[in-house]
mmCIF file of C-alpha atoms and ligand atoms in Angstrom:
data_model
loop_
_atom_site.group_PDB
_atom_site.id
_atom_site.type_symbol
_atom_site.label_atom_id
_atom_site.label_comp_id
_atom_site.label_asym_id
_atom_site.label_seq_id
_atom_site.Cartn_x
_atom_site.Cartn_y
_atom_site.Cartn_z
ATOM 1 C CA MET A 66 64.084 -5.010 3.768
ATOM 2 C CA MET A 67 60.346 -5.531 3.423
ATOM 3 C CA LEU A 68 58.226 -3.711 5.927
ATOM 4 C CA ALA A 69 56.676 -6.457 8.022
ATOM 5 C CA LEU A 70 52.873 -6.525 7.849
ATOM 6 C CA ASN A 71 52.549 -6.491 11.627
ATOM 7 C CA GLN A 72 54.952 -3.587 12.059
ATOM 8 C CA PRO A 73 53.559 -0.502 10.378
ATOM 9 C CA SER A 74 55.914 2.471 10.362
ATOM 10 C CA SER A 75 55.166 6.041 9.405
ATOM 11 C CA GLY A 76 58.780 6.656 8.436
ATOM 12 C CA LYS A 77 60.794 5.646 5.401
ATOM 13 C CA ARG A 78 62.896 2.532 4.932
ATOM 14 C CA VAL A 79 66.422 3.918 4.778
ATOM 15 C CA LEU A 80 69.551 2.026 3.740
ATOM 16 C CA VAL A 81 72.800 3.267 5.322
ATOM 17 C CA THR A 82 75.946 1.682 3.879
ATOM 18 C CA GLY A 83 78.923 1.932 6.215
ATOM 19 C CA GLY A 84 76.302 2.291 8.957
ATOM 20 C CA ALA A 85 78.451 0.630 11.625
ATOM 21 C CA GLY A 86 81.246 3.176 11.152
ATOM 22 C CA PHE A 87 81.877 6.469 12.914
ATOM 23 C CA LEU A 88 79.594 8.750 10.872
ATOM 24 C CA GLY A 89 77.243 5.960 9.786
ATOM 25 C CA SER A 90 76.337 4.939 13.325
ATOM 26 C CA HIS A 91 75.449 8.545 14.243
ATOM 27 C CA LEU A 92 73.335 8.769 11.097
ATOM 28 C CA CYS A 93 71.518 5.539 12.064
ATOM 29 C CA ASP A 94 70.776 7.120 15.469
ATOM 30 C CA LEU A 95 69.323 10.240 13.884
ATOM 31 C CA LEU A 96 67.188 8.265 11.402
ATOM 32 C CA ILE A 97 65.787 6.067 14.177
ATOM 33 C CA ARG A 98 65.042 9.186 16.261
ATOM 34 C CA GLU A 99 63.211 10.666 13.269
ATOM 35 C CA GLY A 100 60.949 7.591 13.103
ATOM 36 C CA HIS A 101 62.461 5.800 10.091
ATOM 37 C CA GLU A 102 63.344 2.156 9.573
ATOM 38 C CA VAL A 103 67.060 1.647 9.121
ATOM 39 C CA LEU A 104 68.840 -1.082 7.216
ATOM 40 C CA CYS A 105 72.483 -0.749 8.212
ATOM 41 C CA VAL A 106 74.869 -2.491 5.812
ATOM 42 C CA ASP A 107 78.543 -2.898 6.686
ATOM 43 C CA ASN A 108 81.407 -5.325 6.121
ATOM 44 C CA PHE A 109 83.034 -4.260 9.440
ATOM 45 C CA PHE A 110 86.335 -3.344 7.803
ATOM 46 C CA THR A 111 86.714 -0.300 10.057
ATOM 47 C CA GLY A 112 83.259 -0.185 11.614
ATOM 48 C CA SER A 113 82.005 -2.446 14.375
ATOM 49 C CA ARG A 114 78.869 -3.914 15.822
ATOM 50 C CA THR A 115 79.676 -2.060 19.056
ATOM 51 C CA ASN A 116 78.907 1.276 17.371
ATOM 52 C CA VAL A 117 75.317 0.159 16.796
ATOM 53 C CA ALA A 118 74.979 -2.248 19.749
ATOM 54 C CA HIS A 119 72.427 0.067 21.380
ATOM 55 C CA LEU A 120 70.235 -0.177 18.250
ATOM 56 C CA LEU A 121 70.352 -3.944 17.721
ATOM 57 C CA SER A 122 67.193 -4.651 19.687
ATOM 58 C CA HIS A 123 65.295 -1.699 18.221
ATOM 59 C CA PRO A 124 62.290 -2.877 16.171
ATOM 60 C CA ARG A 125 63.038 -0.393 13.362
ATOM 61 C CA PHE A 126 66.738 -1.292 13.060
ATOM 62 C CA GLU A 127 68.345 -4.103 11.077
ATOM 63 C CA LEU A 128 72.050 -4.884 10.600
ATOM 64 C CA LEU A 129 73.361 -6.757 7.563
ATOM 65 C CA ARG A 130 76.968 -7.836 7.014
ATOM 66 C CA HIS A 131 77.619 -7.138 3.344
ATOM 67 C CA ASP A 132 80.385 -5.744 1.157
ATOM 68 C CA VAL A 133 79.076 -3.031 -1.175
ATOM 69 C CA THR A 134 81.435 -4.127 -3.952
ATOM 70 C CA PHE A 135 78.900 -6.951 -4.446
ATOM 71 C CA PRO A 136 75.377 -6.303 -5.752
ATOM 72 C CA LEU A 137 72.690 -5.774 -3.150
ATOM 73 C CA PHE A 138 69.028 -6.467 -3.780
ATOM 74 C CA VAL A 139 66.800 -4.990 -1.078
ATOM 75 C CA GLU A 140 63.636 -2.865 -1.026
ATOM 76 C CA VAL A 141 64.129 0.568 0.525
ATOM 77 C CA ASP A 142 62.963 4.179 0.033
ATOM 78 C CA GLU A 143 66.291 6.047 0.321
ATOM 79 C CA ILE A 144 70.016 5.297 0.375
ATOM 80 C CA TYR A 145 72.863 6.997 2.222
ATOM 81 C CA ASN A 146 76.123 5.605 0.796
ATOM 82 C CA LEU A 147 78.859 5.981 3.425
ATOM 83 C CA ALA A 148 80.751 2.711 3.020
ATOM 84 C CA CYS A 149 84.469 3.422 2.618
ATOM 85 C CA PRO A 150 87.376 3.623 5.049
ATOM 86 C CA ALA A 151 88.099 7.309 5.691
ATOM 87 C CA SER A 152 91.335 7.433 7.674
ATOM 88 C CA PRO A 153 94.519 7.558 5.561
ATOM 89 C CA VAL A 154 96.003 4.690 7.619
ATOM 90 C CA HIS A 155 93.014 2.464 6.895
ATOM 91 C CA TYR A 156 92.332 3.426 3.291
ATOM 92 C CA GLN A 157 96.006 2.890 2.422
ATOM 93 C CA HIS A 158 96.035 -0.552 4.087
ATOM 94 C CA ASP A 159 94.406 -2.185 1.030
ATOM 95 C CA PRO A 160 94.306 0.586 -1.577
ATOM 96 C CA VAL A 161 92.866 -1.592 -4.354
ATOM 97 C CA GLN A 162 89.936 -2.516 -2.130
ATOM 98 C CA THR A 163 89.493 1.194 -1.275
ATOM 99 C CA THR A 164 89.063 2.145 -4.923
ATOM 100 C CA LYS A 165 86.781 -0.856 -5.485
ATOM 101 C CA THR A 166 84.652 0.179 -2.520
ATOM 102 C CA SER A 167 84.311 3.744 -3.790
ATOM 103 C CA VAL A 168 83.757 2.933 -7.445
ATOM 104 C CA ILE A 169 82.044 -0.477 -7.571
ATOM 105 C CA GLY A 170 80.215 0.330 -4.340
ATOM 106 C CA ALA A 171 78.879 3.513 -5.957
ATOM 107 C CA ILE A 172 77.837 1.610 -9.113
ATOM 108 C CA ASN A 173 75.942 -0.942 -7.050
ATOM 109 C CA MET A 174 74.174 1.672 -4.922
ATOM 110 C CA LEU A 175 73.341 3.710 -8.028
ATOM 111 C CA GLY A 176 72.032 0.562 -9.742
ATOM 112 C CA LEU A 177 69.898 -0.182 -6.691
ATOM 113 C CA ALA A 178 68.597 3.411 -6.607
ATOM 114 C CA LYS A 179 67.871 3.277 -10.354
ATOM 115 C CA ARG A 180 65.873 0.036 -10.077
ATOM 116 C CA LEU A 181 63.866 1.399 -7.145
ATOM 117 C CA LYS A 182 63.670 4.990 -8.502
ATOM 118 C CA ILE A 183 64.814 6.372 -5.146
ATOM 119 C CA LYS A 184 67.073 9.147 -3.890
ATOM 120 C CA VAL A 185 70.694 8.362 -3.137
ATOM 121 C CA PHE A 186 73.139 10.328 -0.973
ATOM 122 C CA GLN A 187 76.888 10.071 -1.500
ATOM 123 C CA SER A 188 79.432 10.821 1.215
ATOM 124 C CA SER A 189 82.116 12.418 -0.873
ATOM 125 C CA THR A 190 85.004 14.302 0.632
ATOM 126 C CA SER A 191 87.096 17.446 0.713
ATOM 127 C CA GLU A 192 89.878 15.153 -0.577
ATOM 128 C CA VAL A 193 88.410 15.646 -4.065
ATOM 129 C CA TYR A 194 90.109 19.077 -3.829
ATOM 130 C CA GLY A 195 93.468 17.374 -3.093
ATOM 131 C CA ASP A 196 96.176 19.775 -1.937
ATOM 132 C CA PRO A 197 94.107 22.814 -2.875
ATOM 133 C CA SER A 198 95.403 25.883 -4.651
ATOM 134 C CA VAL A 199 92.096 27.699 -4.035
ATOM 135 C CA HIS A 200 91.385 28.695 -0.444
ATOM 136 C CA PRO A 201 88.821 28.398 1.069
ATOM 137 C CA GLN A 202 87.472 25.616 -1.124
ATOM 138 C CA THR A 203 84.298 26.363 -3.058
ATOM 139 C CA GLU A 204 82.290 23.667 -4.831
ATOM 140 C CA ASP A 205 83.237 24.978 -8.276
ATOM 141 C CA TYR A 206 86.959 24.362 -7.668
ATOM 142 C CA TRP A 207 88.095 21.245 -9.608
ATOM 143 C CA GLY A 208 90.919 20.350 -7.281
ATOM 144 C CA HIS A 209 94.607 19.577 -7.344
ATOM 145 C CA VAL A 210 94.950 15.830 -6.955
ATOM 146 C CA ASN A 211 97.855 13.457 -7.564
ATOM 147 C CA PRO A 212 96.394 10.512 -9.542
ATOM 148 C CA ILE A 213 99.191 8.055 -8.674
ATOM 149 C CA GLY A 214 100.184 8.787 -5.059
ATOM 150 C CA PRO A 215 99.405 6.966 -1.807
ATOM 151 C CA ARG A 216 96.220 9.028 -1.256
ATOM 152 C CA SER A 217 94.956 8.499 -4.807
ATOM 153 C CA CYS A 218 93.040 5.273 -4.089
ATOM 154 C CA TYR A 219 90.759 7.352 -1.887
ATOM 155 C CA ASP A 220 90.827 10.732 -3.654
ATOM 156 C CA GLU A 221 90.406 9.388 -7.185
ATOM 157 C CA GLY A 222 87.971 6.700 -6.024
ATOM 158 C CA LYS A 223 85.769 9.409 -4.523
ATOM 159 C CA ARG A 224 86.167 11.628 -7.595
ATOM 160 C CA CYS A 225 85.126 8.746 -9.864
ATOM 161 C CA ALA A 226 82.162 8.069 -7.577
ATOM 162 C CA GLU A 227 81.101 11.722 -8.003
ATOM 163 C CA THR A 228 81.364 11.292 -11.791
ATOM 164 C CA LEU A 229 79.139 8.201 -11.596
ATOM 165 C CA PHE A 230 76.583 10.009 -9.444
ATOM 166 C CA PHE A 231 76.327 12.888 -11.910
ATOM 167 C CA ASP A 232 76.212 10.567 -14.933
ATOM 168 C CA TYR A 233 73.401 8.495 -13.392
ATOM 169 C CA HIS A 234 71.666 11.805 -12.676
ATOM 170 C CA ARG A 235 72.042 13.071 -16.260
ATOM 171 C CA GLN A 236 71.611 9.736 -18.019
ATOM 172 C CA HIS A 237 68.975 8.039 -15.843
ATOM 173 C CA ARG A 238 67.427 11.088 -14.149
ATOM 174 C CA LEU A 239 68.378 9.668 -10.789
ATOM 175 C CA ARG A 240 67.848 11.920 -7.765
ATOM 176 C CA ILE A 241 71.245 12.423 -6.135
ATOM 177 C CA LYS A 242 72.716 14.282 -3.150
ATOM 178 C CA VAL A 243 76.510 14.544 -3.203
ATOM 179 C CA ALA A 244 78.030 15.916 0.025
ATOM 180 C CA ARG A 245 81.708 16.875 0.228
ATOM 181 C CA ILE A 246 82.530 16.239 3.864
ATOM 182 C CA PHE A 247 85.382 18.068 5.574
ATOM 183 C CA ASN A 248 87.261 16.680 8.615
ATOM 184 C CA THR A 249 84.766 15.527 11.212
ATOM 185 C CA TYR A 250 85.411 14.169 14.700
ATOM 186 C CA GLY A 251 83.536 12.894 17.721
ATOM 187 C CA PRO A 252 82.645 9.864 19.817
ATOM 188 C CA ARG A 253 82.873 6.436 18.094
ATOM 189 C CA MET A 254 86.046 7.200 16.220
ATOM 190 C CA ARG A 255 88.313 4.221 16.795
ATOM 191 C CA ALA A 256 91.219 4.637 19.196
ATOM 192 C CA ASP A 257 93.416 3.268 16.381
ATOM 193 C CA ASP A 258 91.590 5.255 13.683
ATOM 194 C CA GLY A 259 94.803 7.101 12.824
ATOM 195 C CA ARG A 260 93.172 10.468 12.130
ATOM 196 C CA VAL A 261 94.565 13.447 13.904
ATOM 197 C CA VAL A 262 91.872 14.203 16.507
ATOM 198 C CA SER A 263 91.641 10.647 17.820
ATOM 199 C CA ASN A 264 95.438 10.232 17.691
ATOM 200 C CA PHE A 265 96.087 13.387 19.733
ATOM 201 C CA ILE A 266 93.395 12.571 22.301
ATOM 202 C CA VAL A 267 94.491 8.966 22.784
ATOM 203 C CA GLN A 268 98.140 10.020 23.024
ATOM 204 C CA ALA A 269 97.281 12.739 25.552
ATOM 205 C CA LEU A 270 95.178 10.400 27.670
ATOM 206 C CA GLN A 271 97.850 7.698 27.674
ATOM 207 C CA GLY A 272 100.717 10.096 28.342
ATOM 208 C CA HIS A 273 102.408 9.228 25.045
ATOM 209 C CA ASP A 274 104.092 11.778 22.794
ATOM 210 C CA ILE A 275 101.739 13.795 20.599
ATOM 211 C CA THR A 276 102.818 13.025 17.026
ATOM 212 C CA ILE A 277 102.728 16.095 14.828
ATOM 213 C CA PHE A 278 103.475 15.321 11.191
ATOM 214 C CA GLY A 279 105.626 17.932 9.466
ATOM 215 C CA ASP A 280 106.057 21.239 11.283
ATOM 216 C CA GLY A 281 102.384 21.334 12.292
ATOM 217 C CA SER A 282 101.625 24.477 10.313
ATOM 218 C CA GLN A 283 99.255 22.632 7.950
ATOM 219 C CA THR A 284 95.611 23.514 8.547
ATOM 220 C CA ARG A 285 92.307 21.666 8.775
ATOM 221 C CA SER A 286 88.798 22.677 9.869
ATOM 222 C CA PHE A 287 87.106 20.307 12.305
ATOM 223 C CA CYS A 288 83.358 19.722 12.472
ATOM 224 C CA TYR A 289 81.662 17.975 15.386
ATOM 225 C CA VAL A 290 79.785 14.863 14.266
ATOM 226 C CA ASP A 291 76.287 15.963 15.399
ATOM 227 C CA ASP A 292 76.497 19.142 13.343
ATOM 228 C CA LEU A 293 77.547 17.217 10.259
ATOM 229 C CA ILE A 294 74.868 14.523 10.539
ATOM 230 C CA GLY A 295 72.185 17.208 10.952
ATOM 231 C CA GLY A 296 73.461 18.629 7.668
ATOM 232 C CA PHE A 297 73.205 15.212 5.947
ATOM 233 C CA TYR A 298 69.558 14.902 6.911
ATOM 234 C CA LYS A 299 68.664 18.417 5.821
ATOM 235 C CA PHE A 300 70.459 17.913 2.517
ATOM 236 C CA MET A 301 68.697 14.600 1.837
ATOM 237 C CA ASN A 302 65.362 16.352 2.381
ATOM 238 C CA THR A 303 65.927 19.237 -0.024
ATOM 239 C CA GLY A 304 64.097 19.453 -3.343
ATOM 240 C CA ASP A 305 65.152 17.210 -6.239
ATOM 241 C CA GLU A 306 66.882 20.109 -8.006
ATOM 242 C CA VAL A 307 69.454 20.274 -5.182
ATOM 243 C CA THR A 308 72.072 17.693 -6.164
ATOM 244 C CA GLY A 309 75.289 19.151 -4.762
ATOM 245 C CA PRO A 310 78.179 18.750 -4.725
ATOM 246 C CA LEU A 311 77.740 20.513 -1.419
ATOM 247 C CA ASN A 312 80.495 21.295 1.091
ATOM 248 C CA LEU A 313 79.622 20.255 4.646
ATOM 249 C CA GLY A 314 82.058 21.106 7.413
ATOM 250 C CA ASN A 315 83.110 23.711 9.906
ATOM 251 C CA PRO A 316 84.518 26.948 8.491
ATOM 252 C CA VAL A 317 86.995 27.479 11.335
ATOM 253 C CA GLU A 318 90.573 26.831 10.267
ATOM 254 C CA MET A 319 93.408 25.846 12.586
ATOM 255 C CA THR A 320 96.930 24.442 12.488
ATOM 256 C CA MET A 321 97.827 21.026 13.887
ATOM 257 C CA ILE A 322 99.978 22.805 16.486
ATOM 258 C CA GLU A 323 96.909 24.703 17.676
ATOM 259 C CA LEU A 324 94.888 21.490 17.771
ATOM 260 C CA ALA A 325 97.571 19.740 19.841
ATOM 261 C CA SER A 326 97.661 22.659 22.311
ATOM 262 C CA GLU A 327 93.895 22.559 22.685
ATOM 263 C CA VAL A 328 93.883 18.806 23.365
ATOM 264 C CA LEU A 329 96.708 19.195 25.902
ATOM 265 C CA ALA A 330 94.897 22.079 27.612
ATOM 266 C CA ILE A 331 91.588 20.230 27.943
ATOM 267 C CA THR A 332 93.059 16.917 29.065
ATOM 268 C CA GLY A 333 95.693 18.513 31.306
ATOM 269 C CA SER A 334 98.071 15.893 29.936
ATOM 270 C CA LYS A 335 101.832 16.130 30.364
ATOM 271 C CA SER A 336 102.500 14.533 26.980
ATOM 272 C CA LYS A 337 105.342 16.031 24.954
ATOM 273 C CA ILE A 338 105.080 16.992 21.307
ATOM 274 C CA ARG A 339 107.123 14.890 18.842
ATOM 275 C CA PHE A 340 107.574 15.958 15.245
ATOM 276 C CA GLU A 341 107.460 13.214 12.590
ATOM 277 C CA PRO A 342 107.833 13.373 8.802
ATOM 278 C CA LEU A 343 104.918 14.785 6.853
ATOM 279 C CA PRO A 344 103.240 12.023 4.790
ATOM 280 C CA GLN A 345 103.451 12.359 0.997
ATOM 281 C CA ASP A 346 100.809 14.601 -0.626
ATOM 282 C CA ASP A 347 99.454 15.734 2.757
ATOM 283 C CA PRO A 348 97.272 18.791 1.966
ATOM 284 C CA LYS A 349 98.803 22.000 3.365
ATOM 285 C CA GLN A 350 95.546 23.802 4.032
ATOM 286 C CA ARG A 351 91.859 23.041 4.068
ATOM 287 C CA LEU A 352 88.837 25.205 4.828
ATOM 288 C CA PRO A 353 85.311 24.783 3.495
ATOM 289 C CA ASP A 354 83.321 27.608 2.009
ATOM 290 C CA ILE A 355 79.858 26.619 3.279
ATOM 291 C CA SER A 356 77.841 29.491 1.825
ATOM 292 C CA GLN A 357 75.952 27.091 -0.475
ATOM 293 C CA ALA A 358 75.021 24.814 2.431
ATOM 294 C CA ARG A 359 73.869 27.838 4.449
ATOM 295 C CA ALA A 360 71.688 29.025 1.606
ATOM 296 C CA LEU A 361 70.236 25.639 0.628
ATOM 297 C CA LEU A 362 69.850 23.990 4.030
ATOM 298 C CA ASP A 363 67.789 26.556 5.852
ATOM 299 C CA ASP A 364 70.732 28.417 7.397
ATOM 300 C CA TRP A 365 72.528 25.221 8.451
ATOM 301 C CA GLN A 366 75.909 25.784 10.037
ATOM 302 C CA PRO A 367 77.961 24.014 12.693
ATOM 303 C CA LYS A 368 77.014 25.064 16.220
ATOM 304 C CA VAL A 369 79.369 23.054 18.419
ATOM 305 C CA GLN A 370 82.554 24.937 19.344
ATOM 306 C CA LEU A 371 85.825 23.033 19.108
ATOM 307 C CA ARG A 372 86.400 23.057 22.872
ATOM 308 C CA GLU A 373 82.933 21.654 23.558
ATOM 309 C CA GLY A 374 83.245 18.983 20.845
ATOM 310 C CA LEU A 375 86.722 17.973 21.959
ATOM 311 C CA THR A 376 85.591 17.757 25.588
ATOM 312 C CA GLU A 377 82.773 15.392 24.562
ATOM 313 C CA THR A 378 85.148 13.305 22.460
ATOM 314 C CA ILE A 379 87.751 13.174 25.236
ATOM 315 C CA ARG A 380 85.062 11.952 27.634
ATOM 316 C CA TYR A 381 84.233 9.178 25.169
ATOM 317 C CA PHE A 382 87.866 8.070 24.847
ATOM 318 C CA GLU A 383 88.377 8.223 28.627
ATOM 319 C CA ALA A 384 85.548 5.730 28.980
ATOM 320 C CA GLN A 385 86.922 3.579 26.141
ATOM 321 C CA LEU A 386 90.441 3.533 27.493
ATOM 322 C CA GLY A 387 89.349 3.309 31.101
ATOM 323 C CA GLY A 388 91.438 6.108 32.487
ATOM 324 C CA LYS A 389 92.120 9.816 32.870
ATOM 325 C CA ALA A 390 94.983 11.820 31.473
ATOM 326 C CA ALA A 391 98.419 10.527 32.401
HETATM 327 P P1 NAD B 1390 84.658 4.820 9.105
HETATM 328 O O1 NAD B 1390 85.863 4.093 8.637
HETATM 329 O O2 NAD B 1390 84.378 4.871 10.567
HETATM 330 O O3 NAD B 1390 83.351 4.247 8.410
HETATM 331 C C1 NAD B 1390 83.325 3.605 7.179
HETATM 332 C C2 NAD B 1390 82.417 2.394 7.287
HETATM 333 O O4 NAD B 1390 82.338 1.746 6.010
HETATM 334 C C3 NAD B 1390 82.960 1.358 8.267
HETATM 335 O O5 NAD B 1390 81.920 0.928 9.104
HETATM 336 C C4 NAD B 1390 83.453 0.238 7.374
HETATM 337 O O6 NAD B 1390 83.450 -1.024 7.986
HETATM 338 C C5 NAD B 1390 82.489 0.344 6.197
HETATM 339 N N1 NAD B 1390 83.009 -0.220 4.945
HETATM 340 C C6 NAD B 1390 84.228 -0.036 4.388
HETATM 341 N N2 NAD B 1390 84.315 -0.709 3.227
HETATM 342 C C7 NAD B 1390 83.112 -1.326 3.047
HETATM 343 C C8 NAD B 1390 82.589 -2.178 2.053
HETATM 344 N N3 NAD B 1390 83.320 -2.551 0.967
HETATM 345 N N4 NAD B 1390 81.322 -2.644 2.185
HETATM 346 C C9 NAD B 1390 80.578 -2.291 3.270
HETATM 347 N N5 NAD B 1390 81.023 -1.502 4.244
HETATM 348 C C10 NAD B 1390 82.283 -1.022 4.142
HETATM 349 O O7 NAD B 1390 84.766 6.288 8.493
HETATM 350 P P2 NAD B 1390 83.792 7.546 8.647
HETATM 351 O O8 NAD B 1390 84.594 8.673 9.123
HETATM 352 O O9 NAD B 1390 82.550 7.176 9.364
HETATM 353 O O10 NAD B 1390 83.443 7.828 7.120
HETATM 354 C C11 NAD B 1390 82.192 7.515 6.552
HETATM 355 C C12 NAD B 1390 82.114 8.091 5.149
HETATM 356 O O11 NAD B 1390 82.276 9.506 5.199
HETATM 357 C C13 NAD B 1390 83.194 7.560 4.207
HETATM 358 O O12 NAD B 1390 82.623 7.359 2.935
HETATM 359 C C14 NAD B 1390 84.197 8.678 4.149
HETATM 360 O O13 NAD B 1390 84.887 8.702 2.938
HETATM 361 C C15 NAD B 1390 83.314 9.911 4.325
HETATM 362 N N6 NAD B 1390 84.071 11.046 4.895
HETATM 363 C C16 NAD B 1390 84.348 11.115 6.224
HETATM 364 C C17 NAD B 1390 85.049 12.207 6.725
HETATM 365 C C18 NAD B 1390 85.349 12.346 8.193
HETATM 366 O O14 NAD B 1390 86.030 13.312 8.571
HETATM 367 N N7 NAD B 1390 84.878 11.491 9.064
HETATM 368 C C19 NAD B 1390 85.496 13.199 5.857
HETATM 369 C C20 NAD B 1390 85.227 13.068 4.501
HETATM 370 C C21 NAD B 1390 84.490 12.005 4.027
HETATM 371 N N1 UDP B 1391 72.458 -3.518 -8.692
HETATM 372 C C1 UDP B 1391 72.309 -3.865 -7.372
HETATM 373 N N2 UDP B 1391 71.052 -3.903 -6.858
HETATM 374 C C2 UDP B 1391 69.938 -3.628 -7.596
HETATM 375 C C3 UDP B 1391 70.122 -3.253 -8.940
HETATM 376 C C4 UDP B 1391 71.394 -3.199 -9.457
HETATM 377 O O1 UDP B 1391 73.272 -4.139 -6.659
HETATM 378 O O2 UDP B 1391 68.836 -3.691 -7.064
HETATM 379 C C5 UDP B 1391 73.808 -3.484 -9.237
HETATM 380 C C6 UDP B 1391 73.950 -4.355 -10.432
HETATM 381 O O3 UDP B 1391 74.523 -5.573 -10.031
HETATM 382 C C7 UDP B 1391 74.837 -3.600 -11.377
HETATM 383 C C8 UDP B 1391 74.942 -2.195 -10.793
HETATM 384 O O4 UDP B 1391 74.053 -2.163 -9.698
HETATM 385 O O5 UDP B 1391 76.131 -4.154 -11.406
HETATM 386 C C9 UDP B 1391 74.572 -1.106 -11.765
HETATM 387 O O6 UDP B 1391 73.239 -1.312 -12.185
HETATM 388 P P1 UDP B 1391 72.739 -0.694 -13.542
HETATM 389 O O7 UDP B 1391 71.292 -1.119 -13.699
HETATM 390 O O8 UDP B 1391 73.004 0.726 -13.607
HETATM 391 O O9 UDP B 1391 73.685 -1.354 -14.619
HETATM 392 P P2 UDP B 1391 73.618 -2.732 -15.384
HETATM 393 O O10 UDP B 1391 72.980 -3.727 -14.498
HETATM 394 O O11 UDP B 1391 72.828 -2.440 -16.587
HETATM 395 O O12 UDP B 1391 75.061 -3.012 -15.638
HETATM 396 N N1 UDP B 1392 98.389 14.393 11.539
HETATM 397 C C1 UDP B 1392 99.326 14.639 12.547
HETATM 398 N N2 UDP B 1392 99.507 13.683 13.501
HETATM 399 C C2 UDP B 1392 98.800 12.516 13.511
HETATM 400 C C3 UDP B 1392 97.840 12.295 12.508
HETATM 401 C C4 UDP B 1392 97.674 13.260 11.533
HETATM 402 O O1 UDP B 1392 99.973 15.695 12.573
HETATM 403 O O2 UDP B 1392 99.020 11.710 14.427
HETATM 404 C C5 UDP B 1392 98.182 15.450 10.526
HETATM 405 C C6 UDP B 1392 98.153 14.954 9.096
HETATM 406 O O3 UDP B 1392 99.461 14.894 8.549
HETATM 407 C C7 UDP B 1392 97.291 15.998 8.432
HETATM 408 C C8 UDP B 1392 96.306 16.417 9.521
HETATM 409 O O4 UDP B 1392 96.902 16.001 10.751
HETATM 410 O O5 UDP B 1392 98.051 17.105 8.058
HETATM 411 C C9 UDP B 1392 94.941 15.769 9.384
HETATM 412 O O6 UDP B 1392 95.156 14.380 9.223
HETATM 413 P P1 UDP B 1392 93.964 13.316 9.189
HETATM 414 O O7 UDP B 1392 94.583 12.001 8.883
HETATM 415 O O8 UDP B 1392 93.138 13.446 10.409
HETATM 416 O O9 UDP B 1392 93.029 13.807 7.997
HETATM 417 P P2 UDP B 1392 93.303 14.269 6.488
HETATM 418 O O10 UDP B 1392 94.771 14.397 6.250
HETATM 419 O O11 UDP B 1392 92.684 13.209 5.669
HETATM 420 O O12 UDP B 1392 92.631 15.580 6.426
#
C-alpha cells in the first residue's frame, strides 16, 4: 500500500493479516483510532467483511482479499500476523491448510518484513504449551504437545512459526514480537465459532442445551478482547530488545462448569446443561503467568471483569441473533 500523495498521514502504514477476523478487526479499530493507515489482508476463511464493514469507507483503511500462504508484495511500516483459524472446530476442518497458513504464512510475512526491514508481530498461542504439566504457564516452559493428534495442525504449526520468527531474528536480525495469546472472547466472535464462550452464550440465548465437554472441571482463563488488543499495541511499541515470547491473557482461572453458570446467570436462560465427550488432547488446565507482560508493558494487565465482558458479549449476540434469552 503506497501512501497516496494527496493523503498525508502522520501514522504508520500497518499490515494486519487476518484483519477481518475476531481479534484482527478489533486491532484494525485500535490502529485506525491511533491515527495509522491499515491494510487489512484476509481470505475470509473464518473472518468476514461484516467485521470491518464500519471501516470500509474510512480513508485510512484498505481491505485486500489474499491468502497468506501466497507471497505478498506491499509497502508497509509494520506487520501484525494474525491470519489463522483459531477455533478447534475451524482449524480441524482443513488441518493441512491450517499448518500451511501458520508455517508458509509466517515465512511469507517474515520474508516481507525482511525485505522492508520492518517489525513483525506474531499471534502465537497458549496452545504451544499443549496440555501443560507446569501451572500456571510461564514463557520458559517448553510445553507438552502431541505432534500427531487432531490439535497438532494448529499447535505444531504455531510452534514452527515461533521457530521461524526466532530464526529470522537470529539469522537476519529481524525485529520480532511473539505474543502467546490465551483464550480471548468478545463481540465479533462468530455464532458458529465453536469456542466455548460463544457456544455457551448462543445456546443460552436460544434456549438450547449448554454443551459441556467432559465433566467440566477443565480450566481456562478468559480475557476480554479490548484488554488483549491494548496489550498487542503496547507490545509492538516496546524496544527492539523485547522479542517475547510473551504471555498475554487474563490470570483468572475457572472451570467450564463455572463459566456455564455465569452465562446462565447473566442471560437468565432456562437452558439445561448437557455433558458431551471430552475431545481428544483437550488441555486440562490453562492459566497464564503474565508477570513478564506486566513488567515489560508498563504495568499492562486485563481490567475487564468476566461478568462485564460477558454482559457486553451477550449484548452483541442478542443483536446478532435478534432475540433475548429463551
Ligand atoms: P478468527 O478465526 O476470527 O480470525 C482469523 C482470521 O484469519 C480470519 O479472518 C480468517 O479468515 C483469516 N485467515 C485464516 N486463514 C487465512 C489465510 N490463509 N490467509 C489470510 N487470512 C486467513 O480467530 P481469532 O480468534 O481472531 O484469532 C486471530 C489470531 O489469534 C490467530 O492467529 C489465532 O491463532 C490467535 N489466537 C487467538 C486466540 C483467541 O482466544 N481468540 C487465542 C490464541 C491465539
Ligand atoms: N516474500 C513475500 N513478500 C516480500 C518478500 C518475500 O511474500 O516482499 C516471500 C517470498 O515469496 C519467500 C518468503 O517470503 O517465499 C521468504 O522470503 P525470504 O527472503 O526469507 O526467503 P527466500 O526468498 O530467499 O526464499
Ligand atoms: N468446551 C465445552 N463446550 C463447548 C465448547 C468447548 O465444554 O461447547 C470446552 C473445551 O472442551 C475446552 C474449553 O471448553 O475444554 C475451551 O474450549 P475452546 O474451544 O473455547 O478453546 P481451547 O480448547 O482451544 O482452549
